[in-house]
Every structure is written in C-alpha cells, then in structure tokens.
Amino acid sequence: MTPEETVRAYYDALRAGEPLAPFFVESPATVKVGIRERLVGYAAVANGLREQTRTTEDWTVESRDLHVVERDGAAAVSDAVTLSWYDGEAFAERTFETRWSGTLLPSDDGWAFAGLHVSTPTELDAGGDS
C-alpha cells in the first residue's frame, strides 16, 4: 500500500467504525493531535482512538485537497477534510471543516502515521496572518 492509499484506507476505516490504532507507528514518540486532544505515545493514541470509536458513529469524511509527498524514506500528507459524526455521549451531530497534516513511515504492513494533526481554522486564521 502506498502512503496515499494508507491515508484513504484510514478515512475508510473511520467511516466504517473500524479500529484506527493499526494505522499508527507503535512507538512512544507517536503523536496524534485532534480537534480537542493531544495524544503522545502509541498507547495514548490507541486508547484515545478506541474511546472515539466507542462514543461516536455515522462518520462522514470528505477529502477535498489530499497531497502526499514521499521523500527520504518517509511521506508527508496534507488535506482539507469535512468531518461529520454523531456524538453518542452528547446525543448531537458534530461537523467541522478540518485541516490535516501528518508524517508516515514505512511499516511491516506498508505505511503508518508517526504523527497526525487535525485542526479547525479559527477566526484569527481567516485573515491569513500566522
């Protein structure tokens, strides 16, 4: 599987409510930043993703601008993604326009995320200043 196929398979697994931890490098250095959390280390990432899968359903994942670049044995990814899901704990639909960036490394099964960052733009971002 290529890095791009890995990202698309991650989106498919999210939609289907399948386990997401296998898409991450099993390392204490693995990092996943989500809309509301920062998880450091594979164990924290795996636990956070299991909890997410347990408490959410009916995911929509609409990729709009996926870019993947392979270089020096690694791959960088960026995307603009509309995310929607049902939050079973809050009994509410959630929808966000998100930005994704990450790094993938070769693994026994193809490629895996060493880091993944998902964020939402803020009003400050709208002006183009950083």
Tab-separated table of N, CA, C and O in Angstrom:
chain	number	residue	atom	x	y	z
A	1	MET	N	0.853	-1.176	0.000
A	1	MET	CA	0.000	0.000	0.000
A	1	MET	C	0.899	1.241	0.000
A	1	MET	O	1.859	1.315	0.737
A	2	THR	N	0.565	2.213	-0.813
A	2	THR	CA	1.309	3.474	-0.874
A	2	THR	C	0.890	4.375	0.288
A	2	THR	O	-0.144	4.146	0.922
A	3	PRO	N	1.642	5.455	0.550
A	3	PRO	CA	1.205	6.393	1.583
A	3	PRO	C	-0.186	6.970	1.299
A	3	PRO	O	-1.019	7.071	2.208
A	4	GLU	N	-0.471	7.329	0.051
A	4	GLU	CA	-1.797	7.871	-0.278
A	4	GLU	C	-2.883	6.831	-0.047
A	4	GLU	O	-3.944	7.138	0.508
A	5	GLU	N	-2.636	5.595	-0.432
A	5	GLU	CA	-3.615	4.531	-0.191
A	5	GLU	C	-3.828	4.321	1.312
A	5	GLU	O	-4.947	4.028	1.749
A	6	THR	N	-2.775	4.483	2.096
A	6	THR	CA	-2.881	4.353	3.547
A	6	THR	C	-3.791	5.431	4.123
A	6	THR	O	-4.657	5.148	4.960
A	7	VAL	N	-3.621	6.674	3.671
A	7	VAL	CA	-4.474	7.768	4.145
A	7	VAL	C	-5.924	7.494	3.770
A	7	VAL	O	-6.833	7.624	4.604
A	8	ARG	N	-6.154	7.097	2.536
A	8	ARG	CA	-7.529	6.811	2.101
A	8	ARG	C	-8.127	5.623	2.866
A	8	ARG	O	-9.307	5.630	3.204
A	9	ALA	N	-7.303	4.627	3.167
A	9	ALA	CA	-7.774	3.487	3.961
A	9	ALA	C	-8.112	3.925	5.396
A	9	ALA	O	-9.072	3.423	5.992
A	10	TYR	N	-7.354	4.880	5.936
A	10	TYR	CA	-7.657	5.428	7.265
A	10	TYR	C	-9.026	6.113	7.232
A	10	TYR	O	-9.846	5.908	8.128
A	11	TYR	N	-9.271	6.929	6.205
A	11	TYR	CA	-10.582	7.577	6.060
A	11	TYR	C	-11.696	6.527	5.988
A	11	TYR	O	-12.738	6.682	6.620
A	12	ASP	N	-11.475	5.478	5.208
A	12	ASP	CA	-12.479	4.415	5.074
A	12	ASP	C	-12.733	3.727	6.414
A	12	ASP	O	-13.880	3.429	6.764
A	13	ALA	N	-11.672	3.452	7.160
A	13	ALA	CA	-11.810	2.800	8.460
A	13	ALA	C	-12.565	3.697	9.435
A	13	ALA	O	-13.394	3.213	10.216
A	14	LEU	N	-12.309	5.001	9.384
A	14	LEU	CA	-13.022	5.949	10.244
A	14	LEU	C	-14.516	5.927	9.920
A	14	LEU	O	-15.360	5.839	10.820
A	15	ARG	N	-14.833	5.967	8.631
A	15	ARG	CA	-16.244	5.917	8.200
A	15	ARG	C	-16.935	4.640	8.679
A	15	ARG	O	-18.102	4.657	9.056
A	16	ALA	N	-16.203	3.532	8.628
A	16	ALA	CA	-16.779	2.219	8.924
A	16	ALA	C	-16.770	1.883	10.416
A	16	ALA	O	-17.311	0.839	10.804
A	17	GLY	N	-16.158	2.728	11.244
A	17	GLY	CA	-16.086	2.433	12.668
A	17	GLY	C	-15.119	1.312	12.994
A	17	GLY	O	-15.238	0.650	14.024
A	18	GLU	N	-14.130	1.104	12.128
A	18	GLU	CA	-13.135	0.051	12.333
A	18	GLU	C	-11.995	0.571	13.211
A	18	GLU	O	-11.820	1.777	13.348
A	19	PRO	N	-11.175	-0.321	13.771
A	19	PRO	CA	-10.037	0.115	14.587
A	19	PRO	C	-9.076	1.001	13.798
A	19	PRO	O	-8.745	0.712	12.647
A	20	LEU	N	-8.638	2.090	14.434
A	20	LEU	CA	-7.751	3.054	13.785
A	20	LEU	C	-6.306	2.961	14.271
A	20	LEU	O	-5.391	3.414	13.588
A	21	ALA	N	-6.094	2.377	15.442
A	21	ALA	CA	-4.742	2.282	16.003
A	21	ALA	C	-3.748	1.589	15.075
A	21	ALA	O	-2.577	1.995	15.035
A	22	PRO	N	-4.143	0.569	14.302
A	22	PRO	CA	-3.175	-0.085	13.420
A	22	PRO	C	-2.574	0.842	12.353
A	22	PRO	O	-1.578	0.493	11.726
A	23	PHE	N	-3.147	2.025	12.165
A	23	PHE	CA	-2.618	2.973	11.190
A	23	PHE	C	-1.480	3.817	11.774
A	23	PHE	O	-0.940	4.675	11.077
A	24	PHE	N	-1.096	3.583	13.035
A	24	PHE	CA	-0.082	4.389	13.701
A	24	PHE	C	1.140	3.547	14.052
A	24	PHE	O	1.035	2.361	14.340
A	25	VAL	N	2.308	4.203	14.031
A	25	VAL	CA	3.563	3.564	14.407
A	25	VAL	C	3.511	3.235	15.896
A	25	VAL	O	3.144	4.086	16.708
A	26	GLU	N	3.879	2.017	16.249
A	26	GLU	CA	3.899	1.611	17.651
A	26	GLU	C	5.196	2.104	18.283
A	26	GLU	O	6.187	1.384	18.337
A	27	SER	N	5.155	3.355	18.762
A	27	SER	CA	6.332	4.000	19.337
A	27	SER	C	5.898	4.990	20.413
A	27	SER	O	4.841	5.617	20.279
A	28	PRO	N	6.722	5.182	21.439
A	28	PRO	CA	6.406	6.205	22.429
A	28	PRO	C	6.485	7.623	21.850
A	28	PRO	O	5.995	8.571	22.456
A	29	ALA	N	7.078	7.764	20.668
A	29	ALA	CA	7.205	9.076	20.028
A	29	ALA	C	6.032	9.420	19.115
A	29	ALA	O	5.940	10.537	18.612
A	30	THR	N	5.116	8.488	18.889
A	30	THR	CA	3.958	8.734	18.024
A	30	THR	C	3.064	9.803	18.648
A	30	THR	O	2.832	9.803	19.847
A	31	VAL	N	2.571	10.723	17.799
A	31	VAL	CA	1.727	11.818	18.274
A	31	VAL	C	0.495	11.944	17.379
A	31	VAL	O	0.596	11.865	16.157
A	32	LYS	N	-0.667	12.140	18.025
A	32	LYS	CA	-1.891	12.450	17.297
A	32	LYS	C	-2.541	13.647	17.980
A	32	LYS	O	-2.857	13.602	19.167
A	33	VAL	N	-2.708	14.708	17.215
A	33	VAL	CA	-3.397	15.897	17.707
A	33	VAL	C	-4.732	15.959	16.991
A	33	VAL	O	-4.792	15.942	15.769
A	34	GLY	N	-5.801	15.990	17.782
A	34	GLY	CA	-7.138	16.080	17.220
A	34	GLY	C	-7.740	17.436	17.508
A	34	GLY	O	-7.069	18.334	18.034
A	35	ILE	N	-8.985	17.590	17.182
A	35	ILE	CA	-9.676	18.855	17.384
A	35	ILE	C	-9.665	19.248	18.857
A	35	ILE	O	-9.525	20.413	19.194
A	36	ARG	N	-9.770	18.256	19.738
A	36	ARG	CA	-9.877	18.565	21.172
A	36	ARG	C	-8.834	17.886	22.050
A	36	ARG	O	-8.906	17.994	23.259
A	37	GLU	N	-7.868	17.157	21.470
A	37	GLU	CA	-6.908	16.462	22.316
A	37	GLU	C	-5.540	16.384	21.669
A	37	GLU	O	-5.400	16.569	20.466
A	38	ARG	N	-4.543	16.133	22.515
A	38	ARG	CA	-3.180	15.873	22.065
A	38	ARG	C	-2.740	14.585	22.744
A	38	ARG	O	-2.678	14.523	23.974
A	39	LEU	N	-2.469	13.569	21.962
A	39	LEU	CA	-2.102	12.257	22.478
A	39	LEU	C	-0.657	11.962	22.105
A	39	LEU	O	-0.289	12.069	20.931
A	40	VAL	N	0.152	11.589	23.082
A	40	VAL	CA	1.570	11.322	22.853
A	40	VAL	C	1.873	9.892	23.263
A	40	VAL	O	1.554	9.479	24.386
A	41	GLY	N	2.487	9.149	22.360
A	41	GLY	CA	2.822	7.751	22.584
A	41	GLY	C	1.748	6.849	21.995
A	41	GLY	O	0.559	7.174	22.023
A	42	TYR	N	2.185	5.715	21.458
A	42	TYR	CA	1.240	4.815	20.799
A	42	TYR	C	0.121	4.375	21.730
A	42	TYR	O	-1.043	4.320	21.328
A	43	ALA	N	0.437	4.071	22.993
A	43	ALA	CA	-0.595	3.605	23.928
A	43	ALA	C	-1.679	4.661	24.109
A	43	ALA	O	-2.874	4.343	24.084
A	44	ALA	N	-1.291	5.919	24.263
A	44	ALA	CA	-2.277	7.002	24.426
A	44	ALA	C	-3.091	7.185	23.155
A	44	ALA	O	-4.305	7.404	23.211
A	45	VAL	N	-2.427	7.104	22.000
A	45	VAL	CA	-3.133	7.237	20.724
A	45	VAL	C	-4.146	6.098	20.573
A	45	VAL	O	-5.308	6.335	20.241
A	46	ALA	N	-3.713	4.866	20.820
A	46	ALA	CA	-4.604	3.710	20.680
A	46	ALA	C	-5.790	3.821	21.632
A	46	ALA	O	-6.940	3.569	21.227
A	47	ASN	N	-5.544	4.208	22.880
A	47	ASN	CA	-6.645	4.359	23.846
A	47	ASN	C	-7.600	5.466	23.423
A	47	ASN	O	-8.823	5.311	23.506
A	48	GLY	N	-7.066	6.596	22.979
A	48	GLY	CA	-7.911	7.702	22.533
A	48	GLY	C	-8.766	7.330	21.338
A	48	GLY	O	-9.946	7.687	21.271
A	49	LEU	N	-8.189	6.604	20.398
A	49	LEU	CA	-8.945	6.193	19.215
A	49	LEU	C	-10.014	5.152	19.554
A	49	LEU	O	-11.110	5.189	18.997
A	50	ARG	N	-9.707	4.242	20.483
A	50	ARG	CA	-10.725	3.277	20.919
A	50	ARG	C	-11.907	3.996	21.571
A	50	ARG	O	-13.060	3.671	21.315
A	51	GLU	N	-11.613	4.995	22.403
A	51	GLU	CA	-12.674	5.756	23.055
A	51	GLU	C	-13.503	6.530	22.023
A	51	GLU	O	-14.729	6.591	22.109
A	52	GLN	N	-12.821	7.107	21.043
A	52	GLN	CA	-13.526	7.821	19.970
A	52	GLN	C	-14.470	6.884	19.232
A	52	GLN	O	-15.633	7.226	18.986
A	53	THR	N	-13.993	5.711	18.877
A	53	THR	CA	-14.820	4.740	18.159
A	53	THR	C	-15.995	4.283	19.024
A	53	THR	O	-17.108	4.110	18.519
A	54	ARG	N	-15.770	4.135	20.322
A	54	ARG	CA	-16.825	3.688	21.238
A	54	ARG	C	-17.939	4.719	21.373
A	54	ARG	O	-19.103	4.371	21.509
A	55	THR	N	-17.606	6.002	21.309
A	55	THR	CA	-18.576	7.051	21.626
A	55	THR	C	-19.129	7.788	20.408
A	55	THR	O	-19.929	8.716	20.565
A	56	THR	N	-18.702	7.405	19.216
A	56	THR	CA	-19.163	8.094	18.014
A	56	THR	C	-19.632	7.087	16.967
A	56	THR	O	-19.283	5.915	17.014
A	57	GLU	N	-20.398	7.593	15.977
A	57	GLU	CA	-20.857	6.740	14.873
A	57	GLU	C	-21.260	7.621	13.696
A	57	GLU	O	-21.299	8.845	13.800
A	58	ASP	N	-21.558	6.958	12.596
A	58	ASP	CA	-22.043	7.628	11.376
A	58	ASP	C	-21.098	8.715	10.881
A	58	ASP	O	-21.501	9.845	10.603
A	59	TRP	N	-19.836	8.365	10.748
A	59	TRP	CA	-18.830	9.325	10.288
A	59	TRP	C	-18.974	9.596	8.790
A	59	TRP	O	-19.164	8.685	7.984
A	60	THR	N	-18.848	10.869	8.436
A	60	THR	CA	-18.678	11.300	7.056
A	60	THR	C	-17.296	11.930	6.977
A	60	THR	O	-16.938	12.762	7.816
A	61	VAL	N	-16.515	11.523	5.997
A	61	VAL	CA	-15.163	12.036	5.806
A	61	VAL	C	-15.045	12.427	4.342
A	61	VAL	O	-15.027	11.562	3.476
A	62	GLU	N	-15.009	13.732	4.068
A	62	GLU	CA	-14.942	14.222	2.691
A	62	GLU	C	-13.614	14.920	2.458
A	62	GLU	O	-13.423	16.076	2.843
A	63	SER	N	-12.694	14.212	1.823
A	63	SER	CA	-11.377	14.753	1.485
A	63	SER	C	-11.509	15.674	0.278
A	63	SER	O	-12.131	15.317	-0.717
A	64	ARG	N	-10.920	16.878	0.381
A	64	ARG	CA	-11.042	17.837	-0.715
A	64	ARG	C	-9.725	18.257	-1.339
A	64	ARG	O	-9.720	18.871	-2.400
A	65	ASP	N	-8.601	17.975	-0.699
A	65	ASP	CA	-7.340	18.505	-1.239
A	65	ASP	C	-6.150	17.676	-0.757
A	65	ASP	O	-5.183	18.221	-0.222
A	66	LEU	N	-6.214	16.373	-0.953
A	66	LEU	CA	-5.167	15.484	-0.455
A	66	LEU	C	-3.887	15.634	-1.269
A	66	LEU	O	-3.900	15.559	-2.498
A	67	HIS	N	-2.797	15.858	-0.541
A	67	HIS	CA	-1.454	15.915	-1.130
A	67	HIS	C	-0.549	14.999	-0.327
A	67	HIS	O	-0.546	15.068	0.906
A	68	VAL	N	0.201	14.149	-1.025
A	68	VAL	CA	1.142	13.252	-0.376
A	68	VAL	C	2.464	13.348	-1.112
A	68	VAL	O	2.505	13.249	-2.339
A	69	VAL	N	3.541	13.557	-0.345
A	69	VAL	CA	4.881	13.653	-0.924
A	69	VAL	C	5.775	12.634	-0.229
A	69	VAL	O	5.862	12.632	1.001
A	70	GLU	N	6.428	11.771	-1.008
A	70	GLU	CA	7.392	10.820	-0.462
A	70	GLU	C	8.789	11.380	-0.660
A	70	GLU	O	9.120	11.885	-1.741
A	71	ARG	N	9.591	11.282	0.423
A	71	ARG	CA	10.966	11.764	0.328
A	71	ARG	C	11.806	11.106	1.416
A	71	ARG	O	11.381	11.054	2.572
A	72	ASP	N	12.982	10.643	1.053
A	72	ASP	CA	13.953	10.118	2.015
A	72	ASP	C	13.362	9.059	2.948
A	72	ASP	O	13.594	9.073	4.154
A	73	GLY	N	12.563	8.157	2.410
A	73	GLY	CA	12.029	7.060	3.198
A	73	GLY	C	10.863	7.406	4.097
A	73	GLY	O	10.497	6.625	4.974
A	74	ALA	N	10.278	8.575	3.917
A	74	ALA	CA	9.112	8.984	4.699
A	74	ALA	C	8.116	9.638	3.752
A	74	ALA	O	8.411	9.851	2.572
A	75	ALA	N	6.940	9.970	4.265
A	75	ALA	CA	5.933	10.651	3.455
A	75	ALA	C	5.255	11.720	4.312
A	75	ALA	O	5.035	11.524	5.508
A	76	ALA	N	4.961	12.837	3.668
A	76	ALA	CA	4.222	13.925	4.314
A	76	ALA	C	2.860	14.016	3.647
A	76	ALA	O	2.736	13.849	2.434
A	77	VAL	N	1.845	14.288	4.457
A	77	VAL	CA	0.480	14.361	3.946
A	77	VAL	C	-0.173	15.642	4.429
A	77	VAL	O	0.093	16.118	5.532
A	78	SER	N	-1.008	16.227	3.580
A	78	SER	CA	-1.865	17.336	3.990
A	78	SER	C	-3.188	17.200	3.248
A	78	SER	O	-3.246	16.645	2.158
A	79	ASP	N	-4.252	17.697	3.894
A	79	ASP	CA	-5.571	17.586	3.291
A	79	ASP	C	-6.506	18.604	3.945
A	79	ASP	O	-6.248	19.092	5.053
A	80	ALA	N	-7.568	18.916	3.253
A	80	ALA	CA	-8.696	19.676	3.796
A	80	ALA	C	-9.862	18.700	3.806
A	80	ALA	O	-10.201	18.129	2.764
A	81	VAL	N	-10.461	18.493	4.984
A	81	VAL	CA	-11.443	17.426	5.147
A	81	VAL	C	-12.657	17.938	5.920
A	81	VAL	O	-12.506	18.542	6.979
A	82	THR	N	-13.837	17.680	5.374
A	82	THR	CA	-15.059	17.920	6.127
A	82	THR	C	-15.344	16.662	6.934
A	82	THR	O	-15.415	15.565	6.377
A	83	LEU	N	-15.464	16.825	8.254
A	83	LEU	CA	-15.761	15.711	9.150
A	83	LEU	C	-17.125	15.912	9.779
A	83	LEU	O	-17.433	17.003	10.265
A	84	SER	N	-17.934	14.870	9.782
A	84	SER	CA	-19.221	14.874	10.482
A	84	SER	C	-19.379	13.531	11.163
A	84	SER	O	-18.962	12.502	10.636
A	85	TRP	N	-20.007	13.550	12.349
A	85	TRP	CA	-20.288	12.316	13.060
A	85	TRP	C	-21.369	12.561	14.098
A	85	TRP	O	-21.704	13.690	14.415
A	86	TYR	N	-21.883	11.455	14.621
A	86	TYR	CA	-22.842	11.522	15.712
A	86	TYR	C	-22.099	11.236	17.010
A	86	TYR	O	-21.442	10.197	17.145
A	87	ASP	N	-22.192	12.154	17.968
A	87	ASP	CA	-21.570	12.031	19.277
A	87	ASP	C	-22.579	11.369	20.202
A	87	ASP	O	-23.559	11.993	20.618
A	88	GLY	N	-22.361	10.091	20.511
A	88	GLY	CA	-23.303	9.325	21.307
A	88	GLY	C	-23.388	9.757	22.757
A	88	GLY	O	-24.400	9.530	23.415
A	89	GLU	N	-22.342	10.380	23.277
A	89	GLU	CA	-22.395	10.844	24.665
A	89	GLU	C	-23.173	12.148	24.792
A	89	GLU	O	-23.860	12.375	25.776
A	90	ALA	N	-23.053	13.016	23.794
A	90	ALA	CA	-23.752	14.305	23.829
A	90	ALA	C	-25.093	14.246	23.102
A	90	ALA	O	-25.857	15.216	23.135
A	91	PHE	N	-25.362	13.132	22.428
A	91	PHE	CA	-26.586	12.986	21.625
A	91	PHE	C	-26.705	14.134	20.620
A	91	PHE	O	-27.744	14.775	20.504
A	92	ALA	N	-25.605	14.373	19.883
A	92	ALA	CA	-25.564	15.517	18.971
A	92	ALA	C	-24.734	15.193	17.735
A	92	ALA	O	-23.784	14.416	17.802
A	93	GLU	N	-25.137	15.809	16.627
A	93	GLU	CA	-24.335	15.751	15.404
A	93	GLU	C	-23.203	16.766	15.518
A	93	GLU	O	-23.409	17.864	16.044
A	94	ARG	N	-22.019	16.404	15.026
A	94	ARG	CA	-20.862	17.302	15.013
A	94	ARG	C	-20.381	17.430	13.569
A	94	ARG	O	-20.311	16.436	12.847
A	95	THR	N	-20.042	18.643	13.164
A	95	THR	CA	-19.490	18.880	11.829
A	95	THR	C	-18.392	19.920	11.935
A	95	THR	O	-18.572	20.945	12.589
A	96	PHE	N	-17.250	19.636	11.296
A	96	PHE	CA	-16.122	20.552	11.297
A	96	PHE	C	-15.457	20.566	9.929
A	96	PHE	O	-15.340	19.523	9.277
A	97	GLU	N	-15.017	21.735	9.513
A	97	GLU	CA	-14.091	21.855	8.394
A	97	GLU	C	-12.703	21.738	9.012
A	97	GLU	O	-12.351	22.523	9.902
A	98	THR	N	-11.927	20.759	8.583
A	98	THR	CA	-10.647	20.499	9.230
A	98	THR	C	-9.485	20.546	8.256
A	98	THR	O	-9.654	20.398	7.043
A	99	ARG	N	-8.311	20.734	8.849
A	99	ARG	CA	-7.044	20.678	8.122
A	99	ARG	C	-6.242	19.531	8.706
A	99	ARG	O	-6.174	19.389	9.922
A	100	TRP	N	-5.685	18.715	7.838
A	100	TRP	CA	-4.909	17.562	8.276
A	100	TRP	C	-3.475	17.697	7.789
A	100	TRP	O	-3.228	18.124	6.651
A	101	SER	N	-2.532	17.319	8.629
A	101	SER	CA	-1.140	17.180	8.219
A	101	SER	C	-0.539	16.028	9.004
A	101	SER	O	-0.952	15.754	10.137
A	102	GLY	N	0.398	15.356	8.390
A	102	GLY	CA	0.991	14.226	9.086
A	102	GLY	C	2.227	13.700	8.396
A	102	GLY	O	2.556	14.099	7.278
A	103	THR	N	2.882	12.795	9.105
A	103	THR	CA	4.069	12.118	8.604
A	103	THR	C	3.836	10.626	8.693
A	103	THR	O	3.368	10.126	9.719
A	104	LEU	N	4.136	9.940	7.609
A	104	LEU	CA	4.026	8.487	7.574
A	104	LEU	C	5.416	7.881	7.402
A	104	LEU	O	6.264	8.446	6.698
A	105	LEU	N	5.614	6.735	8.026
A	105	LEU	CA	6.866	5.988	7.907
A	105	LEU	C	6.555	4.591	7.388
A	105	LEU	O	5.464	4.071	7.636
A	106	PRO	N	7.524	3.976	6.704
A	106	PRO	CA	7.303	2.597	6.261
A	106	PRO	C	7.085	1.689	7.467
A	106	PRO	O	7.690	1.882	8.524
A	107	SER	N	6.198	0.708	7.307
A	107	SER	CA	5.939	-0.272	8.362
A	107	SER	C	5.868	-1.652	7.726
A	107	SER	O	5.932	-1.786	6.506
A	108	ASP	N	5.723	-2.657	8.562
A	108	ASP	CA	5.634	-4.030	8.052
A	108	ASP	C	4.464	-4.200	7.096
A	108	ASP	O	4.516	-4.989	6.165
A	109	ASP	N	3.379	-3.452	7.327
A	109	ASP	CA	2.170	-3.576	6.509
A	109	ASP	C	2.068	-2.506	5.431
A	109	ASP	O	1.018	-2.353	4.819
A	110	GLY	N	3.102	-1.722	5.233
A	110	GLY	CA	3.082	-0.653	4.228
A	110	GLY	C	3.554	0.655	4.818
A	110	GLY	O	4.743	0.922	4.879
A	111	TRP	N	2.615	1.474	5.308
A	111	TRP	CA	2.942	2.780	5.877
A	111	TRP	C	2.083	3.018	7.116
A	111	TRP	O	0.962	2.504	7.203
A	112	ALA	N	2.598	3.820	8.047
A	112	ALA	CA	1.853	4.129	9.264
A	112	ALA	C	2.166	5.561	9.687
A	112	ALA	O	3.261	6.069	9.438
A	113	PHE	N	1.202	6.193	10.357
A	113	PHE	CA	1.394	7.554	10.842
A	113	PHE	C	2.351	7.574	12.029
A	113	PHE	O	2.129	6.889	13.024
A	114	ALA	N	3.396	8.404	11.937
A	114	ALA	CA	4.249	8.702	13.088
A	114	ALA	C	3.668	9.915	13.805
A	114	ALA	O	3.835	10.083	15.005
A	115	GLY	N	2.989	10.757	13.044
A	115	GLY	CA	2.322	11.926	13.589
A	115	GLY	C	1.152	12.304	12.712
A	115	GLY	O	1.213	12.171	11.487
A	116	LEU	N	0.064	12.740	13.352
A	116	LEU	CA	-1.109	13.200	12.629
A	116	LEU	C	-1.693	14.377	13.398
A	116	LEU	O	-1.862	14.300	14.616
A	117	HIS	N	-1.957	15.459	12.679
A	117	HIS	CA	-2.510	16.670	13.287
A	117	HIS	C	-3.783	17.047	12.535
A	117	HIS	O	-3.763	17.240	11.323
A	118	VAL	N	-4.882	17.138	13.273
A	118	VAL	CA	-6.172	17.545	12.712
A	118	VAL	C	-6.603	18.798	13.466
A	118	VAL	O	-6.673	18.788	14.693
A	119	SER	N	-6.862	19.866	12.738
A	119	SER	CA	-7.257	21.115	13.396
A	119	SER	C	-8.376	21.786	12.617
A	119	SER	O	-8.673	21.426	11.479
A	120	THR	N	-8.977	22.767	13.262
A	120	THR	CA	-10.008	23.587	12.620
A	120	THR	C	-9.504	25.014	12.545
A	120	THR	O	-8.802	25.467	13.448
A	121	PRO	N	-9.854	25.735	11.485
A	121	PRO	CA	-9.454	27.130	11.407
A	121	PRO	C	-10.153	27.954	12.490
A	121	PRO	O	-11.284	27.643	12.872
A	122	THR	N	-9.495	28.992	12.940
A	122	THR	CA	-10.121	29.922	13.877
A	122	THR	C	-10.360	31.240	13.148
A	122	THR	O	-9.873	31.456	12.041
A	123	GLU	N	-11.067	32.151	13.780
A	123	GLU	CA	-11.283	33.458	13.162
A	123	GLU	C	-9.970	34.148	12.882
A	123	GLU	O	-9.825	34.835	11.891
A	124	LEU	N	-8.986	33.961	13.752
A	124	LEU	CA	-7.687	34.569	13.552
A	124	LEU	C	-7.047	34.084	12.259
A	124	LEU	O	-6.426	34.838	11.532
A	125	ASP	N	-7.253	32.782	11.956
A	125	ASP	CA	-6.694	32.201	10.745
A	125	ASP	C	-7.294	32.807	9.480
A	125	ASP	O	-6.659	32.825	8.436
A	126	ALA	N	-8.508	33.282	9.542
A	126	ALA	CA	-9.206	33.774	8.352
A	126	ALA	C	-8.504	34.947	7.708
A	126	ALA	O	-8.627	35.160	6.510
A	127	GLY	N	-7.732	35.706	8.480
A	127	GLY	CA	-7.042	36.858	7.925
A	127	GLY	C	-5.767	36.537	7.195
A	127	GLY	O	-5.173	37.373	6.556
A	128	GLY	N	-5.327	35.289	7.293
A	128	GLY	CA	-4.115	34.887	6.591
A	128	GLY	C	-2.840	35.157	7.358
A	128	GLY	O	-1.769	34.837	6.913
A	129	ASP	N	-2.909	35.786	8.529
A	129	ASP	CA	-1.723	36.022	9.329
A	129	ASP	C	-1.446	34.810	10.195
A	129	ASP	O	-2.338	34.098	10.585
A	130	SER	N	-0.171	34.595	10.523
A	130	SER	CA	0.142	33.453	11.371
A	130	SER	C	0.605	33.851	12.735
A	130	SER	O	0.866	34.916	13.079
